[in-house]
Amino acid sequence: KAGVTQTPRYLIKTRGQQVTLSCSPISGHRSVSWYQQTPGQGLQFLFEYFSETQRNKGNFPGRFSGRQFSNSRSEMNVSTLELGDSALYLCASRGTDATNEKLFFGSGTQLSVL
Amino acid sequence: KNQVEQSPQSLIILEGKNCTLQCNYTVSPFSNLRWYKQDTGRGPVSLTIMTFSENTKSNGRYTATLDADTKQSSLHITASQLSDSASYICVVSSYSGGYNKLIFGAGTRLAVHP
């Protein structure tokens, strides 16, 4: 069974540009969540999608948005990039909303904003 | 406010030694607590899950404990190996508003030296 796949693995952008990151969850998983990870902040929750609906959102500006498609694949978009957006962006999926359901993470997209 | 605090922030130990990582939480209602291991440049991987009624759970050389009264958990690593060098993240699950909400700790960065 294939794991969570994130593309691209690395990305370099300049300030003011926009970027779209992609995440393919484990087959059959309906929940996809996104996280930003920086060395000093740890994992920061961005948002979670379940069956194409955004169910929960973290404390990030509106420049960060996402969506989920009918096949559960998800994309995250960041507009008007800032230097502080440089981070590892992780996507995770889980099959159900059961309380003991664990997250399966992808390897992340390392975004560098110059 | 729901919070998860981990200590120490970073730790250096010699190969073969034991170590204990701490996780204190103020999360309500509490569903479960999970420890994840994150190797550099990879996504986190679940090590173990603790529910309210469990005090101790082992996964190889990793032993997690939970004290639901004091809202503390620990992850004990026995006979450390170089491959244990990673970040360890404590995540508490809280079922509220009809779905699970995950609260992440900032992690403990462990370095095992030969």
mmCIF file of N, CA and C in Angstrom, chain A residues 39-106:
data_model
loop_
_atom_site.group_PDB
_atom_site.id
_atom_site.type_symbol
_atom_site.label_atom_id
_atom_site.label_comp_id
_atom_site.label_asym_id
_atom_site.label_seq_id
_atom_site.Cartn_x
_atom_site.Cartn_y
_atom_site.Cartn_z
ATOM 1 N N PRO A 39 12.147 25.209 12.275
ATOM 2 C CA PRO A 39 13.021 24.735 13.352
ATOM 3 C C PRO A 39 12.640 25.254 14.729
ATOM 4 N N GLY A 40 12.191 26.474 14.821
ATOM 5 C CA GLY A 40 11.894 27.032 16.142
ATOM 6 C C GLY A 40 10.472 26.830 16.623
ATOM 7 N N GLN A 41 9.567 26.489 15.719
ATOM 8 C CA GLN A 41 8.137 26.450 16.061
ATOM 9 C C GLN A 41 7.554 25.051 16.136
ATOM 10 N N GLY A 42 8.251 24.069 15.651
ATOM 11 C CA GLY A 42 7.649 22.752 15.644
ATOM 12 C C GLY A 42 6.529 22.684 14.623
ATOM 13 N N LEU A 43 5.654 21.698 14.780
ATOM 14 C CA LEU A 43 4.553 21.499 13.839
ATOM 15 C C LEU A 43 3.416 22.461 14.148
ATOM 16 N N GLN A 44 3.031 23.252 13.160
ATOM 17 C CA GLN A 44 1.902 24.165 13.312
ATOM 18 C C GLN A 44 0.787 23.712 12.363
ATOM 19 N N PHE A 45 -0.393 23.517 12.920
ATOM 20 C CA PHE A 45 -1.530 23.027 12.150
ATOM 21 C C PHE A 45 -2.071 24.113 11.230
ATOM 22 N N LEU A 46 -2.236 23.759 9.967
ATOM 23 C CA LEU A 46 -2.785 24.712 8.984
ATOM 24 C C LEU A 46 -4.274 24.486 8.799
ATOM 25 N N PHE A 47 -4.653 23.334 8.305
ATOM 26 C CA PHE A 47 -6.073 23.000 8.132
ATOM 27 C C PHE A 47 -6.234 21.512 7.876
ATOM 28 N N GLU A 48 -7.485 21.075 8.042
ATOM 29 C CA GLU A 48 -7.817 19.679 7.794
ATOM 30 C C GLU A 48 -9.032 19.606 6.880
ATOM 31 N N TYR A 49 -8.984 18.685 5.956
ATOM 32 C CA TYR A 49 -10.098 18.425 5.064
ATOM 33 C C TYR A 49 -10.577 16.999 5.272
ATOM 34 N N PHE A 50 -11.889 16.859 5.221
ATOM 35 C CA PHE A 50 -12.498 15.536 5.337
ATOM 36 C C PHE A 50 -13.615 15.477 4.312
ATOM 37 N N SER A 51 -13.503 14.545 3.397
ATOM 38 C CA SER A 51 -14.506 14.399 2.328
ATOM 39 C C SER A 51 -14.805 15.728 1.654
ATOM 40 N N GLU A 52 -13.754 16.414 1.246
ATOM 41 C CA GLU A 52 -13.803 17.652 0.455
ATOM 42 C C GLU A 52 -14.230 18.880 1.247
ATOM 43 N N THR A 53 -14.453 18.753 2.542
ATOM 44 C CA THR A 53 -14.886 19.881 3.360
ATOM 45 C C THR A 53 -13.793 20.261 4.347
ATOM 46 N N GLN A 54 -13.515 21.571 4.433
ATOM 47 C CA GLN A 54 -12.556 22.009 5.435
ATOM 48 C C GLN A 54 -13.229 21.952 6.802
ATOM 49 N N ARG A 55 -12.631 21.174 7.665
ATOM 50 C CA ARG A 55 -13.278 20.913 8.944
ATOM 51 C C ARG A 55 -12.663 21.725 10.073
ATOM 52 N N ASN A 56 -11.411 22.057 9.948
ATOM 53 C CA ASN A 56 -10.734 22.760 11.026
ATOM 54 C C ASN A 56 -9.621 23.590 10.414
ATOM 55 N N LYS A 57 -9.339 24.726 11.016
ATOM 56 C CA LYS A 57 -8.343 25.632 10.460
ATOM 57 C C LYS A 57 -7.492 26.189 11.585
ATOM 58 N N GLY A 58 -6.200 26.275 11.343
ATOM 59 C CA GLY A 58 -5.288 26.845 12.316
ATOM 60 C C GLY A 58 -5.220 28.359 12.190
ATOM 61 N N ASN A 59 -4.304 28.946 12.940
ATOM 62 C CA ASN A 59 -4.182 30.400 12.975
ATOM 63 C C ASN A 59 -3.160 30.908 11.966
ATOM 64 N N PHE A 60 -3.509 30.802 10.717
ATOM 65 C CA PHE A 60 -2.654 31.287 9.648
ATOM 66 C C PHE A 60 -3.429 32.326 8.827
ATOM 67 N N PRO A 61 -2.704 33.265 8.211
ATOM 68 C CA PRO A 61 -3.394 34.289 7.411
ATOM 69 C C PRO A 61 -4.084 33.687 6.193
ATOM 70 N N GLY A 62 -4.966 34.496 5.614
ATOM 71 C CA GLY A 62 -5.752 34.038 4.484
ATOM 72 C C GLY A 62 -4.941 33.708 3.246
ATOM 73 N N ARG A 63 -3.653 34.076 3.252
ATOM 74 C CA ARG A 63 -2.783 33.724 2.120
ATOM 75 C C ARG A 63 -2.622 32.206 1.992
ATOM 76 N N PHE A 64 -2.890 31.523 3.070
ATOM 77 C CA PHE A 64 -2.788 30.067 3.076
ATOM 78 C C PHE A 64 -4.185 29.486 2.837
ATOM 79 N N SER A 65 -4.309 28.715 1.816
ATOM 80 C CA SER A 65 -5.607 28.111 1.514
ATOM 81 C C SER A 65 -5.392 26.696 1.015
ATOM 82 N N GLY A 66 -6.467 25.949 0.981
ATOM 83 C CA GLY A 66 -6.341 24.582 0.517
ATOM 84 C C GLY A 66 -7.648 24.092 -0.058
ATOM 85 N N ARG A 67 -7.593 22.912 -0.583
ATOM 86 C CA ARG A 67 -8.806 22.268 -1.061
ATOM 87 C C ARG A 67 -8.558 20.771 -1.147
ATOM 88 N N GLN A 68 -9.669 20.043 -1.210
ATOM 89 C CA GLN A 68 -9.579 18.596 -1.353
ATOM 90 C C GLN A 68 -10.494 18.164 -2.484
ATOM 91 N N PHE A 69 -10.025 17.251 -3.270
ATOM 92 C CA PHE A 69 -10.784 16.776 -4.419
ATOM 93 C C PHE A 69 -11.561 15.510 -4.077
ATOM 94 N N SER A 70 -12.405 15.109 -4.984
ATOM 95 C CA SER A 70 -13.277 13.959 -4.725
ATOM 96 C C SER A 70 -12.488 12.664 -4.532
ATOM 97 N N ASN A 71 -11.268 12.609 -5.052
ATOM 98 C CA ASN A 71 -10.438 11.409 -4.854
ATOM 99 C C ASN A 71 -9.569 11.529 -3.596
ATOM 100 N N SER A 72 -9.858 12.521 -2.772
ATOM 101 C CA SER A 72 -9.186 12.805 -1.501
ATOM 102 C C SER A 72 -7.829 13.474 -1.645
ATOM 103 N N ARG A 73 -7.325 13.594 -2.848
ATOM 104 C CA ARG A 73 -6.084 14.344 -3.041
ATOM 105 C C ARG A 73 -6.312 15.789 -2.615
ATOM 106 N N SER A 74 -5.257 16.396 -2.080
ATOM 107 C CA SER A 74 -5.411 17.753 -1.565
ATOM 108 C C SER A 74 -4.303 18.648 -2.097
ATOM 109 N N GLU A 75 -4.624 19.903 -2.207
ATOM 110 C CA GLU A 75 -3.631 20.905 -2.577
ATOM 111 C C GLU A 75 -3.652 22.028 -1.549
ATOM 112 N N MET A 76 -2.470 22.601 -1.363
ATOM 113 C CA MET A 76 -2.356 23.753 -0.498
ATOM 114 C C MET A 76 -1.736 24.880 -1.311
ATOM 115 N N ASN A 77 -2.278 26.065 -1.173
ATOM 116 C CA ASN A 77 -1.797 27.216 -1.927
ATOM 117 C C ASN A 77 -1.364 28.316 -0.969
ATOM 118 N N VAL A 78 -0.237 28.906 -1.272
ATOM 119 C CA VAL A 78 0.203 30.073 -0.512
ATOM 120 C C VAL A 78 0.418 31.205 -1.513
ATOM 121 N N SER A 79 -0.276 32.293 -1.313
ATOM 122 C CA SER A 79 -0.139 33.434 -2.230
ATOM 123 C C SER A 79 0.750 34.500 -1.601
ATOM 124 N N THR A 80 1.282 35.361 -2.439
ATOM 125 C CA THR A 80 2.114 36.480 -1.988
ATOM 126 C C THR A 80 3.118 36.017 -0.939
ATOM 127 N N LEU A 81 3.999 35.146 -1.370
ATOM 128 C CA LEU A 81 4.953 34.528 -0.461
ATOM 129 C C LEU A 81 5.810 35.556 0.280
ATOM 130 N N GLU A 82 6.074 35.239 1.540
ATOM 131 C CA GLU A 82 6.954 36.059 2.380
ATOM 132 C C GLU A 82 8.147 35.190 2.801
ATOM 133 N N LEU A 83 9.226 35.871 3.200
ATOM 134 C CA LEU A 83 10.425 35.126 3.613
ATOM 135 C C LEU A 83 10.105 34.154 4.737
ATOM 136 N N GLY A 84 9.213 34.562 5.634
ATOM 137 C CA GLY A 84 8.861 33.732 6.781
ATOM 138 C C GLY A 84 8.069 32.488 6.440
ATOM 139 N N ASP A 85 7.677 32.367 5.176
ATOM 140 C CA ASP A 85 6.938 31.166 4.761
ATOM 141 C C ASP A 85 7.881 30.010 4.465
ATOM 142 N N SER A 86 9.169 30.267 4.492
ATOM 143 C CA SER A 86 10.145 29.201 4.280
ATOM 144 C C SER A 86 10.002 28.168 5.390
ATOM 145 N N ALA A 87 9.729 26.946 5.011
ATOM 146 C CA ALA A 87 9.454 25.907 6.006
ATOM 147 C C ALA A 87 9.302 24.568 5.302
ATOM 148 N N LEU A 88 9.192 23.533 6.139
ATOM 149 C CA LEU A 88 8.817 22.207 5.641
ATOM 150 C C LEU A 88 7.304 22.092 5.793
ATOM 151 N N TYR A 89 6.615 21.805 4.707
ATOM 152 C CA TYR A 89 5.159 21.654 4.738
ATOM 153 C C TYR A 89 4.824 20.171 4.670
ATOM 154 N N LEU A 90 4.176 19.710 5.713
ATOM 155 C CA LEU A 90 3.839 18.290 5.818
ATOM 156 C C LEU A 90 2.345 18.082 5.625
ATOM 157 N N CYS A 91 2.059 16.992 4.993
ATOM 158 C CA CYS A 91 0.680 16.580 4.806
ATOM 159 C C CYS A 91 0.511 15.239 5.514
ATOM 160 N N ALA A 92 -0.655 15.022 6.093
ATOM 161 C CA ALA A 92 -0.915 13.754 6.764
ATOM 162 C C ALA A 92 -2.316 13.274 6.421
ATOM 163 N N SER A 93 -2.477 11.971 6.376
ATOM 164 C CA SER A 93 -3.818 11.443 6.128
ATOM 165 C C SER A 93 -4.185 10.423 7.201
ATOM 166 N N ARG A 94 -5.462 10.203 7.366
ATOM 167 C CA ARG A 94 -5.945 9.141 8.245
ATOM 168 C C ARG A 94 -7.269 8.644 7.688
ATOM 169 N N GLY A 95 -7.545 7.395 8.025
ATOM 170 C CA GLY A 95 -8.679 6.743 7.375
ATOM 171 C C GLY A 95 -10.017 7.142 7.943
ATOM 172 N N THR A 96 -10.066 7.311 9.231
ATOM 173 C CA THR A 96 -11.347 7.615 9.878
ATOM 174 C C THR A 96 -11.147 8.731 10.879
ATOM 175 N N ASP A 97 -12.201 9.098 11.528
ATOM 176 C CA ASP A 97 -12.120 10.117 12.562
ATOM 177 C C ASP A 97 -12.165 9.484 13.952
ATOM 178 N N ALA A 98 -11.892 8.191 13.996
ATOM 179 C CA ALA A 98 -11.875 7.528 15.300
ATOM 180 C C ALA A 98 -10.805 8.164 16.185
ATOM 181 N N THR A 99 -11.079 8.185 17.463
ATOM 182 C CA THR A 99 -10.182 8.895 18.370
ATOM 183 C C THR A 99 -8.792 8.274 18.422
ATOM 184 N N ASN A 100 -8.675 6.988 18.102
ATOM 185 C CA ASN A 100 -7.365 6.356 18.170
ATOM 186 C C ASN A 100 -6.692 6.225 16.811
ATOM 187 N N GLU A 101 -7.225 6.915 15.841
ATOM 188 C CA GLU A 101 -6.679 6.818 14.492
ATOM 189 C C GLU A 101 -5.400 7.634 14.393
ATOM 190 N N LYS A 102 -4.324 7.008 13.909
ATOM 191 C CA LYS A 102 -3.069 7.739 13.830
ATOM 192 C C LYS A 102 -2.932 8.424 12.484
ATOM 193 N N LEU A 103 -2.043 9.408 12.464
ATOM 194 C CA LEU A 103 -1.745 10.126 11.239
ATOM 195 C C LEU A 103 -0.614 9.429 10.494
ATOM 196 N N PHE A 104 -0.736 9.431 9.190
ATOM 197 C CA PHE A 104 0.342 8.962 8.335
ATOM 198 C C PHE A 104 0.861 10.188 7.579
ATOM 199 N N PHE A 105 2.113 10.503 7.800
ATOM 200 C CA PHE A 105 2.685 11.705 7.210
ATOM 201 C C PHE A 105 3.434 11.403 5.929
ATOM 202 N N GLY A 106 3.423 12.389 5.032
ATOM 203 C CA GLY A 106 4.306 12.339 3.887
ATOM 204 C C GLY A 106 5.677 12.857 4.289
#
